[in-house]
PDB file of C-alpha atoms in Angstrom:
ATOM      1  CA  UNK A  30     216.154 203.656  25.718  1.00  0.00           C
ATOM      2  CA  UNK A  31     214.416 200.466  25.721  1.00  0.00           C
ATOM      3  CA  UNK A  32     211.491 199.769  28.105  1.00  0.00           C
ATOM      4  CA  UNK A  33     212.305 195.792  28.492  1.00  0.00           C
ATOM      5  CA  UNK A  34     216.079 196.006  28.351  1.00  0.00           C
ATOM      6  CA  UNK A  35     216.731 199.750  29.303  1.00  0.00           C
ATOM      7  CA  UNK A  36     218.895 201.575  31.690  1.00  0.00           C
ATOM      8  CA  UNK A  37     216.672 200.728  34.538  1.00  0.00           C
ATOM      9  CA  UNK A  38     216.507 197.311  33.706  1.00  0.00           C
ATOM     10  CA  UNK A  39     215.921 196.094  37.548  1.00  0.00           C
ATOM     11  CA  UNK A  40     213.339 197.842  38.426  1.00  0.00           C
ATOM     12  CA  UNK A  41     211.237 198.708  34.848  1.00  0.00           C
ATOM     13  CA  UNK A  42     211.935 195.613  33.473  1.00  0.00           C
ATOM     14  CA  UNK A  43     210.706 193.287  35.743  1.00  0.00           C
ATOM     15  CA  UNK A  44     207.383 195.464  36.242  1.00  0.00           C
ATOM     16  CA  UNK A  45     206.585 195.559  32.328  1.00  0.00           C
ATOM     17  CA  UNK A  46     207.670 191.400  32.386  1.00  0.00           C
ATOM     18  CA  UNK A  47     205.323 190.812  35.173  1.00  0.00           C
ATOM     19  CA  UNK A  48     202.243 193.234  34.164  1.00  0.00           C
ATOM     20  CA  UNK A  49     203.012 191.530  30.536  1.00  0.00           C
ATOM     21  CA  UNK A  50     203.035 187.497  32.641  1.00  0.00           C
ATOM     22  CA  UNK A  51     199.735 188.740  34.442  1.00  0.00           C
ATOM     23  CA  UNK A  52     197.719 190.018  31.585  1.00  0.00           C
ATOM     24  CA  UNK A  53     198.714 187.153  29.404  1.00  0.00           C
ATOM     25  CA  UNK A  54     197.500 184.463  32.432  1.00  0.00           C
ATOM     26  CA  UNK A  55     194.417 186.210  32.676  1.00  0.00           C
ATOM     27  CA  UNK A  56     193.693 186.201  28.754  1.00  0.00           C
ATOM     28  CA  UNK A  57     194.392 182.757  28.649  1.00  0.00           C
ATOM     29  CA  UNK A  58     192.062 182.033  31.569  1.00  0.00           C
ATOM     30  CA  UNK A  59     189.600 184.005  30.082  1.00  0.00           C
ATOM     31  CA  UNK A  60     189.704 182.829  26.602  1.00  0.00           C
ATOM     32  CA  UNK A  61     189.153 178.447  28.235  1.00  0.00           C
ATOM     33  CA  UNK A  62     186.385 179.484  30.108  1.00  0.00           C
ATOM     34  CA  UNK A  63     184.419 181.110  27.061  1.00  0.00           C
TER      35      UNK A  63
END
């Protein structure tokens, strides 16, 4: 039961990609503006 590639791949997938994308844009935004 994986949480990127599970059973509910559609829907749990794509929210743990995206939180993953979002967090990772703002850290890099964050860390070029120190």
């Amino acid at each position: 039961n994986n949480l990127i590639n599970g059973g509910a791949f559609g829907f749990e997938g794509s929210l743990v990609c995206t939180v993953l994308a979002t967090l990772f844009t703002l850290f890099i935004i964050w860390w070029f503006e120190q």
